Coordinates of C-alpha atoms in Angstrom, one line a residue:
Chain A
M1 CA -0.3 -0.1 0.5
S2 CA 1.6 3.4 -1.4
P3 CA 1.2 6.4 1.6
E4 CA -1.6 8.3 -0.1
N5 CA -3.9 4.6 0.0
S6 CA -3.3 4.6 4.2
L7 CA -6.5 5.8 6.0
G8 CA -7.7 8.3 8.0
P9 CA -9.7 8.3 10.8
L10 CA -12.8 9.6 9.3
E11 CA -11.7 7.5 5.9
A12 CA -11.7 4.4 8.3
D13 CA -15.0 4.9 10.0
I14 CA -16.4 5.3 6.3
M15 CA -15.3 2.0 5.1
Q16 CA -16.2 0.2 8.1
V17 CA -19.6 0.9 7.5
V18 CA -19.2 0.1 3.4
W19 CA -17.5 -3.4 4.6
E20 CA -20.1 -4.0 6.7
R21 CA -23.0 -3.2 3.7
Q22 CA -20.7 -4.1 0.5
K23 CA -23.0 -1.7 -1.2
V24 CA -23.6 2.2 0.7
T25 CA -24.7 5.3 -0.7
V26 CA -23.3 8.8 0.9
Q27 CA -27.2 8.8 2.5
D28 CA -26.6 5.4 4.2
V29 CA -23.2 6.3 5.3
F30 CA -24.4 9.6 6.8
E31 CA -27.3 8.0 8.6
V32 CA -24.7 5.4 10.6
L33 CA -22.1 8.0 11.0
S34 CA -24.3 11.0 11.9
E35 CA -25.7 9.2 15.0
E36 CA -22.9 8.6 16.5
R37 CA -21.5 11.9 15.9
S38 CA -22.1 15.3 14.3
I39 CA -20.8 15.7 10.9
A40 CA -22.0 17.1 7.8
Y41 CA -23.8 15.1 4.9
N42 CA -20.7 17.0 2.1
T43 CA -18.1 15.8 4.7
I44 CA -18.9 12.3 4.1
M45 CA -19.7 12.9 0.0
T46 CA -15.8 14.5 -0.1
V47 CA -14.2 11.8 1.4
M48 CA -15.8 9.1 -0.3
S49 CA -14.6 10.1 -3.4
R50 CA -11.4 10.7 -2.8
L51 CA -11.3 7.3 -1.4
A52 CA -13.0 6.5 -5.2
Q53 CA -10.3 8.3 -6.4
K54 CA -7.9 6.6 -4.3
G55 CA -9.3 2.9 -6.1
I56 CA -10.4 1.5 -2.4
L57 CA -13.5 2.5 -3.5
T58 CA -15.6 2.1 -6.8
R59 CA -18.5 3.6 -7.5
A60 CA -21.4 2.9 -10.3
K61 CA -24.3 5.8 -10.9
S62 CA -28.1 4.6 -9.6
G63 CA -30.8 6.7 -10.3
R64 CA -29.4 10.1 -8.9
S65 CA -26.8 9.0 -6.5
F66 CA -24.0 7.2 -6.9
V67 CA -23.6 3.2 -5.0
Y68 CA -20.3 2.6 -3.2
S69 CA -18.7 -0.9 -2.9
P70 CA -15.0 -1.3 -2.0
T71 CA -12.5 -2.8 -4.1
T72 CA -10.5 -4.2 -1.2
T73 CA -10.8 -6.3 1.9
K74 CA -10.6 -4.8 5.3
S75 CA -7.7 -7.4 6.4
E76 CA -6.1 -6.0 2.9
V77 CA -6.0 -2.8 4.3
A78 CA -4.8 -3.6 7.6
K79 CA -2.0 -5.2 6.1
G80 CA -0.9 -2.6 3.4
M81 CA -1.2 -0.2 6.7
L82 CA 1.3 -2.3 9.0
Q83 CA 3.5 -2.7 6.0
Y84 CA 3.6 0.9 5.0
I85 CA 4.0 1.4 9.1
I86 CA 6.6 -0.7 8.9
D87 CA 8.6 1.1 6.0
K88 CA 8.3 4.3 8.2
I89 CA 10.2 2.8 10.9
F90 CA 12.7 1.0 8.8
K91 CA 12.3 4.2 6.3
G92 CA 12.0 0.9 3.4
S93 CA 12.6 -2.5 3.7
K94 CA 14.1 -3.8 0.2
A95 CA 16.5 -1.8 -1.3
P96 CA 18.7 -0.5 1.7
V97 CA 20.5 -3.8 1.8
F98 CA 21.4 -3.9 -2.3
S99 CA 23.3 -1.7 -4.1
H100 CA 21.8 0.0 -7.4
L101 CA 22.4 2.8 -9.6
L102 CA 20.0 5.7 -9.1
E103 CA 18.2 6.9 -6.1
D104 CA 14.4 7.9 -6.9
A105 CA 14.9 11.4 -6.8
D106 CA 12.5 13.5 -8.1
L107 CA 13.8 16.8 -10.5
S108 CA 11.6 19.9 -12.1
K109 CA 11.8 20.3 -16.0
E110 CA 14.0 23.3 -15.5
E111 CA 16.6 21.0 -13.0
V112 CA 16.6 18.4 -15.9
A113 CA 17.4 20.9 -18.9
Y114 CA 20.1 22.2 -16.4
L115 CA 21.4 19.4 -15.5
E116 CA 21.4 18.6 -19.6
E117 CA 22.8 21.6 -20.7
L118 CA 25.6 21.2 -18.2
V119 CA 26.3 17.3 -19.7
K120 CA 26.4 19.1 -23.5
G121 CA 29.1 21.8 -22.4
K122 CA 31.2 18.6 -20.8
K123 CA 30.8 16.5 -24.2
R124 CA 31.9 19.7 -26.2
E125 CA 35.0 20.2 -24.1
E126 CA 36.2 15.9 -24.6
Chain B
M1 CA 10.4 2.9 33.9
E2 CA 14.1 1.2 35.2
V3 CA 14.7 -0.4 32.2
A4 CA 13.7 2.8 30.2
K5 CA 15.7 4.8 32.8
S6 CA 18.7 2.6 32.4
L7 CA 18.7 2.4 28.5
W8 CA 18.8 6.8 28.5
L9 CA 21.4 6.9 30.5
N10 CA 23.6 4.3 29.9
N11 CA 22.9 3.7 25.7
I12 CA 20.8 6.1 24.4
W13 CA 22.2 9.4 26.1
P14 CA 25.9 8.6 25.6
S15 CA 25.7 6.9 22.0
I16 CA 24.6 9.9 20.9
L17 CA 26.7 12.2 22.0
A18 CA 30.0 9.9 21.3
G19 CA 28.3 9.5 17.3
A20 CA 28.2 13.7 17.5
F21 CA 31.7 13.9 19.2
A22 CA 32.9 11.1 16.8
L23 CA 31.3 12.9 13.9
V24 CA 32.7 16.2 15.2
V25 CA 36.2 15.1 14.8
V26 CA 35.7 13.0 11.6
L27 CA 34.6 16.3 10.2
L28 CA 36.9 18.7 10.8
V29 CA 39.8 16.0 10.0
I30 CA 38.2 16.2 6.7
L31 CA 38.7 19.2 6.8
L32 CA 42.1 20.1 7.7
L33 CA 43.3 16.9 5.4
N34 CA 41.7 18.5 2.9
I35 CA 40.6 14.8 1.9
K36 CA 39.0 15.4 -1.2
G37 CA 40.4 16.4 -5.0
T38 CA 41.5 13.3 -5.5
S39 CA 39.7 9.6 -6.7
L40 CA 42.9 8.5 -4.7
S41 CA 42.4 9.4 -1.4
S42 CA 38.2 9.8 -1.7
N43 CA 37.8 6.4 -0.3
L44 CA 39.2 7.2 2.7
R45 CA 36.0 9.8 3.3
F46 CA 33.9 7.3 3.0
K47 CA 35.7 5.1 5.3
L48 CA 36.0 8.1 8.2
L49 CA 32.4 8.8 7.9
E50 CA 31.8 5.0 8.8
L51 CA 34.0 5.7 12.6
P52 CA 31.2 7.5 14.6
L53 CA 28.8 5.0 13.2
I54 CA 30.7 2.3 14.4
K55 CA 31.5 4.4 17.9
A56 CA 27.3 5.0 18.5
F57 CA 27.0 1.3 17.8
L58 CA 29.2 0.2 20.4
V59 CA 28.5 2.7 23.1
F60 CA 24.7 1.9 22.6
L61 CA 26.1 -2.1 22.9
G62 CA 27.5 -0.5 26.2
L63 CA 30.5 -1.6 25.0
N64 CA 33.4 0.8 25.3
L65 CA 31.7 2.4 28.6
G66 CA 34.3 2.0 31.6
G67 CA 32.4 2.8 34.6
L68 CA 28.6 2.8 33.8
R69 CA 26.3 0.2 35.5
V70 CA 24.3 -1.2 32.5
S71 CA 21.5 -3.8 33.7
W72 CA 21.1 -7.2 32.2
Y73 CA 17.9 -6.3 31.4
T74 CA 19.2 -3.3 29.5
V75 CA 21.6 -5.1 27.5
A76 CA 19.0 -8.3 26.6
F77 CA 16.9 -5.5 24.9
I78 CA 18.9 -4.2 23.2
Y79 CA 20.5 -7.3 21.6
G80 CA 17.3 -8.6 21.4
W81 CA 16.9 -5.2 19.5
G82 CA 19.3 -5.9 17.4
V83 CA 19.0 -9.2 16.8
A84 CA 14.8 -8.4 15.6
C85 CA 16.2 -6.0 13.1
F86 CA 18.7 -7.8 11.3
V87 CA 16.3 -10.7 11.1
Y88 CA 13.4 -8.3 9.7
R89 CA 16.0 -7.0 7.3
W90 CA 17.1 -10.4 6.6
I91 CA 13.7 -12.0 6.1
T92 CA 12.8 -8.9 3.6
Y93 CA 15.8 -8.8 2.0
E94 CA 15.6 -13.1 0.8
K95 CA 11.8 -12.2 -0.4
F96 CA 13.1 -9.3 -2.5
K97 CA 16.0 -11.8 -4.0
T98 CA 13.3 -14.3 -4.3
E99 CA 11.5 -12.4 -6.4
V100 CA 14.3 -11.3 -8.7
F101 CA 14.8 -14.9 -9.2
L102 CA 11.8 -15.5 -10.2
S103 CA 11.9 -12.8 -13.2
E104 CA 11.6 -14.0 -16.3
K105 CA 15.5 -14.3 -17.8
V106 CA 16.4 -12.8 -21.3
R107 CA 18.9 -14.6 -22.5
D108 CA 19.8 -13.6 -26.4
S109 CA 22.7 -12.3 -28.1
K110 CA 23.0 -9.5 -26.4
T111 CA 22.8 -10.4 -23.1
R112 CA 26.0 -13.1 -23.9
Q113 CA 28.0 -9.6 -25.2
L114 CA 26.4 -7.9 -22.1
E115 CA 28.6 -10.7 -20.5
Y116 CA 32.0 -10.5 -22.1
T117 CA 31.7 -7.2 -21.1
V118 CA 31.3 -7.6 -17.1
Q119 CA 34.0 -10.3 -17.8
V120 CA 36.4 -7.4 -19.1
L121 CA 35.6 -4.5 -16.2
A122 CA 36.0 -7.4 -13.5
A123 CA 39.0 -7.7 -14.5
R124 CA 39.9 -4.5 -14.3
V125 CA 38.8 -3.8 -10.8
N126 CA 40.2 -6.8 -9.9
V127 CA 36.9 -9.0 -8.7
S128 CA 36.0 -12.2 -10.0
P129 CA 32.7 -11.6 -12.2
P130 CA 29.1 -11.5 -11.4
R131 CA 26.4 -13.6 -12.4
L132 CA 24.5 -11.6 -15.3
L133 CA 20.8 -11.7 -15.1
V134 CA 18.7 -9.6 -17.5
V135 CA 15.6 -9.5 -16.5
N136 CA 12.2 -8.7 -17.8
T137 CA 10.2 -7.5 -14.6
Y138 CA 10.3 -3.7 -14.1
Y139 CA 13.2 -2.5 -11.7
P140 CA 14.1 1.4 -12.3
S141 CA 17.6 0.7 -12.0
P142 CA 20.3 -2.3 -11.6
F143 CA 21.5 -3.4 -8.7
V144 CA 23.7 -5.9 -7.2
L145 CA 22.6 -8.3 -5.0
G146 CA 25.1 -10.5 -2.8
F147 CA 27.8 -10.6 -0.8
F148 CA 30.1 -13.1 -2.1
N149 CA 28.7 -15.4 -5.3
T150 CA 27.5 -11.6 -6.2
M151 CA 24.3 -10.9 -9.6
L152 CA 24.4 -8.0 -11.1
V153 CA 20.5 -7.7 -12.2
L154 CA 19.9 -5.6 -15.0
P155 CA 16.0 -4.1 -16.4
H156 CA 15.8 -5.9 -19.8
H157 CA 14.0 -1.9 -20.8
L158 CA 17.4 -0.5 -19.8
V159 CA 19.3 -2.7 -22.5
E160 CA 16.8 -1.9 -25.2
N161 CA 17.2 1.8 -24.4
L162 CA 21.0 2.5 -24.0
S163 CA 24.1 2.5 -26.2
D164 CA 27.1 -0.2 -25.7
E165 CA 28.9 3.2 -24.7
E166 CA 26.3 3.9 -22.0
L167 CA 25.9 0.0 -20.3
E168 CA 29.0 0.0 -20.1
A169 CA 29.2 2.6 -17.8
L170 CA 26.6 1.5 -16.3
L171 CA 28.4 -1.9 -16.1
A172 CA 30.9 0.0 -14.9
H173 CA 29.3 1.5 -12.0
E174 CA 27.7 -1.6 -10.2
L175 CA 31.1 -3.4 -10.9
A176 CA 32.8 -0.6 -8.7
H177 CA 30.1 -2.0 -6.0
I178 CA 31.2 -5.1 -6.3
A179 CA 34.9 -4.4 -5.8
R180 CA 33.8 -1.6 -3.0
W181 CA 32.0 -4.2 -0.7
D182 CA 29.2 -1.5 -0.8
N183 CA 26.6 -4.5 -0.5
L184 CA 28.1 -6.0 3.3
Y185 CA 28.9 -2.0 3.9
I186 CA 25.2 -0.8 3.3
W187 CA 23.9 -4.3 5.8
Q188 CA 26.0 -2.8 7.9
A189 CA 24.9 0.9 7.7
V190 CA 21.4 -0.2 7.8
L191 CA 20.8 -1.9 10.5
F192 CA 23.0 0.8 12.3
R193 CA 20.3 2.9 11.4
D194 CA 17.5 0.4 12.5
I195 CA 19.2 -0.2 15.5
M196 CA 19.8 3.6 16.9
F197 CA 17.0 4.8 15.2
F198 CA 16.4 7.3 17.9
N199 CA 20.1 8.9 17.0
P200 CA 20.0 11.8 14.8
V201 CA 23.8 11.7 14.4
V202 CA 23.4 8.0 13.2
L203 CA 20.7 9.5 10.3
L204 CA 22.8 11.9 9.5
I205 CA 25.9 9.5 9.0
Y206 CA 23.7 7.0 7.2
H207 CA 23.1 9.7 4.2
F208 CA 26.7 11.0 4.1
L209 CA 27.9 7.5 4.2
L210 CA 25.2 6.8 0.6
K211 CA 26.4 9.4 -0.7
E212 CA 29.9 8.7 -0.8
K213 CA 29.3 5.4 -1.5
E214 CA 27.7 6.5 -4.8
K215 CA 30.3 9.5 -5.2
N216 CA 33.2 6.5 -5.0
C217 CA 31.5 4.5 -7.4
D218 CA 31.2 7.3 -10.4
D219 CA 34.8 7.3 -10.1
L220 CA 36.0 3.8 -9.8
A221 CA 33.5 3.8 -13.1
I222 CA 34.5 6.8 -14.8
S223 CA 38.7 5.8 -14.1
I224 CA 37.5 2.6 -16.2
T225 CA 35.8 3.9 -19.3
G226 CA 37.5 7.4 -19.1
K227 CA 34.6 9.1 -20.4
P228 CA 33.0 11.4 -17.7
A229 CA 30.3 13.3 -19.8
M230 CA 29.0 10.2 -21.4
F231 CA 28.7 8.5 -17.8
A232 CA 26.4 12.1 -16.6
E233 CA 24.5 12.0 -19.8
M234 CA 23.8 7.6 -19.1
L235 CA 22.6 8.4 -15.3
L236 CA 20.4 11.0 -17.0
K237 CA 19.1 9.0 -19.3
V238 CA 18.2 6.0 -17.0
Y239 CA 16.9 9.0 -14.8
K240 CA 14.7 10.1 -17.9
L241 CA 13.4 6.2 -17.9
M242 CA 12.7 5.9 -14.4
K243 CA 10.5 9.0 -14.7
E244 CA 9.0 7.6 -17.3
K245 CA 8.2 4.6 -16.5
T246 CA 7.2 5.6 -12.5
A247 CA 4.1 7.5 -13.5
A248 CA 2.5 4.4 -14.6
R249 CA 4.6 1.9 -11.8
T250 CA 4.3 4.4 -9.1
I251 CA 3.5 1.2 -6.5
M252 CA 6.4 -0.5 -7.8
T253 CA 9.0 2.5 -7.2
N254 CA 7.6 2.9 -3.6
T255 CA 8.6 -0.1 -2.8
V256 CA 12.1 -0.8 -4.8
M257 CA 13.2 2.7 -4.4
Q258 CA 11.9 4.5 -1.8
S259 CA 14.2 3.7 1.3
L260 CA 17.7 5.2 -0.4
V261 CA 16.4 8.3 0.4
G262 CA 14.5 10.3 -2.8
S263 CA 16.8 12.6 -2.8
T264 CA 16.8 14.6 -5.3
S265 CA 20.0 16.7 -4.2
L266 CA 21.9 13.2 -4.6
F267 CA 21.1 12.5 -8.3
S268 CA 21.7 16.3 -9.1
E269 CA 25.1 16.6 -7.0
R270 CA 26.3 13.6 -8.7
V271 CA 25.4 14.6 -12.5
E272 CA 27.1 18.7 -11.2
R273 CA 30.1 16.8 -9.8
I274 CA 30.7 14.5 -12.7
V275 CA 30.7 17.4 -15.0
R276 CA 33.3 19.7 -12.7
L277 CA 35.7 17.0 -11.5
P278 CA 39.1 18.3 -12.0
G279 CA 40.9 17.4 -15.1
D280 CA 44.0 16.0 -13.5
Y281 CA 41.5 14.1 -10.5
F282 CA 42.4 10.7 -11.8
A283 CA 46.0 11.3 -12.2
V284 CA 48.1 9.2 -9.9
S285 CA 51.5 10.8 -9.8
P286 CA 54.3 10.1 -6.9
D287 CA 53.5 13.0 -4.7
R288 CA 49.9 11.9 -4.8
Q289 CA 50.3 8.8 -4.1
L290 CA 52.6 9.9 -0.6
D291 CA 50.3 12.5 0.3
Y292 CA 47.9 9.6 0.5
Y293 CA 50.0 7.3 3.0
V294 CA 50.5 10.0 5.1
K295 CA 46.8 10.7 5.4
I296 CA 45.9 7.1 5.7
F297 CA 48.5 7.0 8.6
I298 CA 46.8 10.4 10.2
V299 CA 43.1 8.1 9.6
I300 CA 44.7 5.1 11.7
V301 CA 46.1 7.1 14.1
V302 CA 42.4 9.1 14.2
T303 CA 40.4 5.6 14.2
V304 CA 42.9 4.3 17.4
A305 CA 42.4 7.7 19.4
L306 CA 38.4 7.4 18.6
F307 CA 37.5 4.3 19.9
S308 CA 40.4 4.7 23.1
I309 CA 38.9 8.1 24.3
N310 CA 35.8 7.7 26.2
I311 CA 33.9 10.9 26.7
V312 CA 31.0 9.6 28.4
G313 CA 33.0 7.0 30.4

């Protein structure tokens, strides 16, 4: 599980409802959660859309609303989150113990262009 | 509570202090001796930077600590934690190795040509040629596995996209890791970092070591190929290929590559450094050799002193 796929507290609460019922609308989740706490319908809608974007939920249009279903099981997400936490503690679990050519850098286009210019200059010198 | 207090007073705090002190000494030595500027002495910097790591580790273990009382349960806790870290690393390493073994291998005329290149390069750095595995699985970068019977794993997409000269430079870099026993050093550094995760000095040194390791291998590879610009160009090309692929393979990149610190600065630093290496960087004159031996002598003296002096004992 990548960091962006780990669940926050509200996301976890929403997912509990989704895993229990398997097919839910935002209204269904709102009804369950609003019994326990004060929460806005729009907040739940936003969070569920985000979960769908992350690929943890799928949604299908049904009339005027969306019906959401889980794409993974509870244990899969829990396992992924645990792995993520372990990775955080150990700063990644696989790569450090062997040698490789490049680390995963993230340069801007300008930085890459600058480096390319430097290399071209050096090539001309050679 | 007693264990925590004992750990803090007798192990953690002295280890942080000892590591910091040793790091300051080592940085001063590097600065005063000007250990940079030639390929000959650049490896000394790596060796020196390892000293504070080892010192911090010994102090954490309760060794090198005359006069302090260390309870048996503290020692049991520390050693238990160390073993747990080692076992965790070993399992993940074995899992990854199995994943690589199970990858689809490519065996064609190009692979045979690359095997020959590996043999030639290995002879030049004076190591036994590693087994070359060209795999169809996507890995963003080539890598070396193992300590004694090493394996050089080369993703096939790189073979398809790089020229012969670029592949030679890439293989030279990987062989430099083998020649320097980097896998062993990395194991040691990673374990120290895991065990002493609380120690900011250890984290700092770990990042220093990663940088030094790559720079030293770049140096060795360039000294073999004799073409710094081409080497820098190859690095850029592999980087661009990595970025093209990783847009669609984020998860793979996270698991395989994340751990060597997604350091933008290290990659840029390497390319810039290679391009700006002085013309005489690889020259080995008698004067430079003498200078090198003097530095080795001073490094030995510093090492003995560091492990004899006990600032928290």
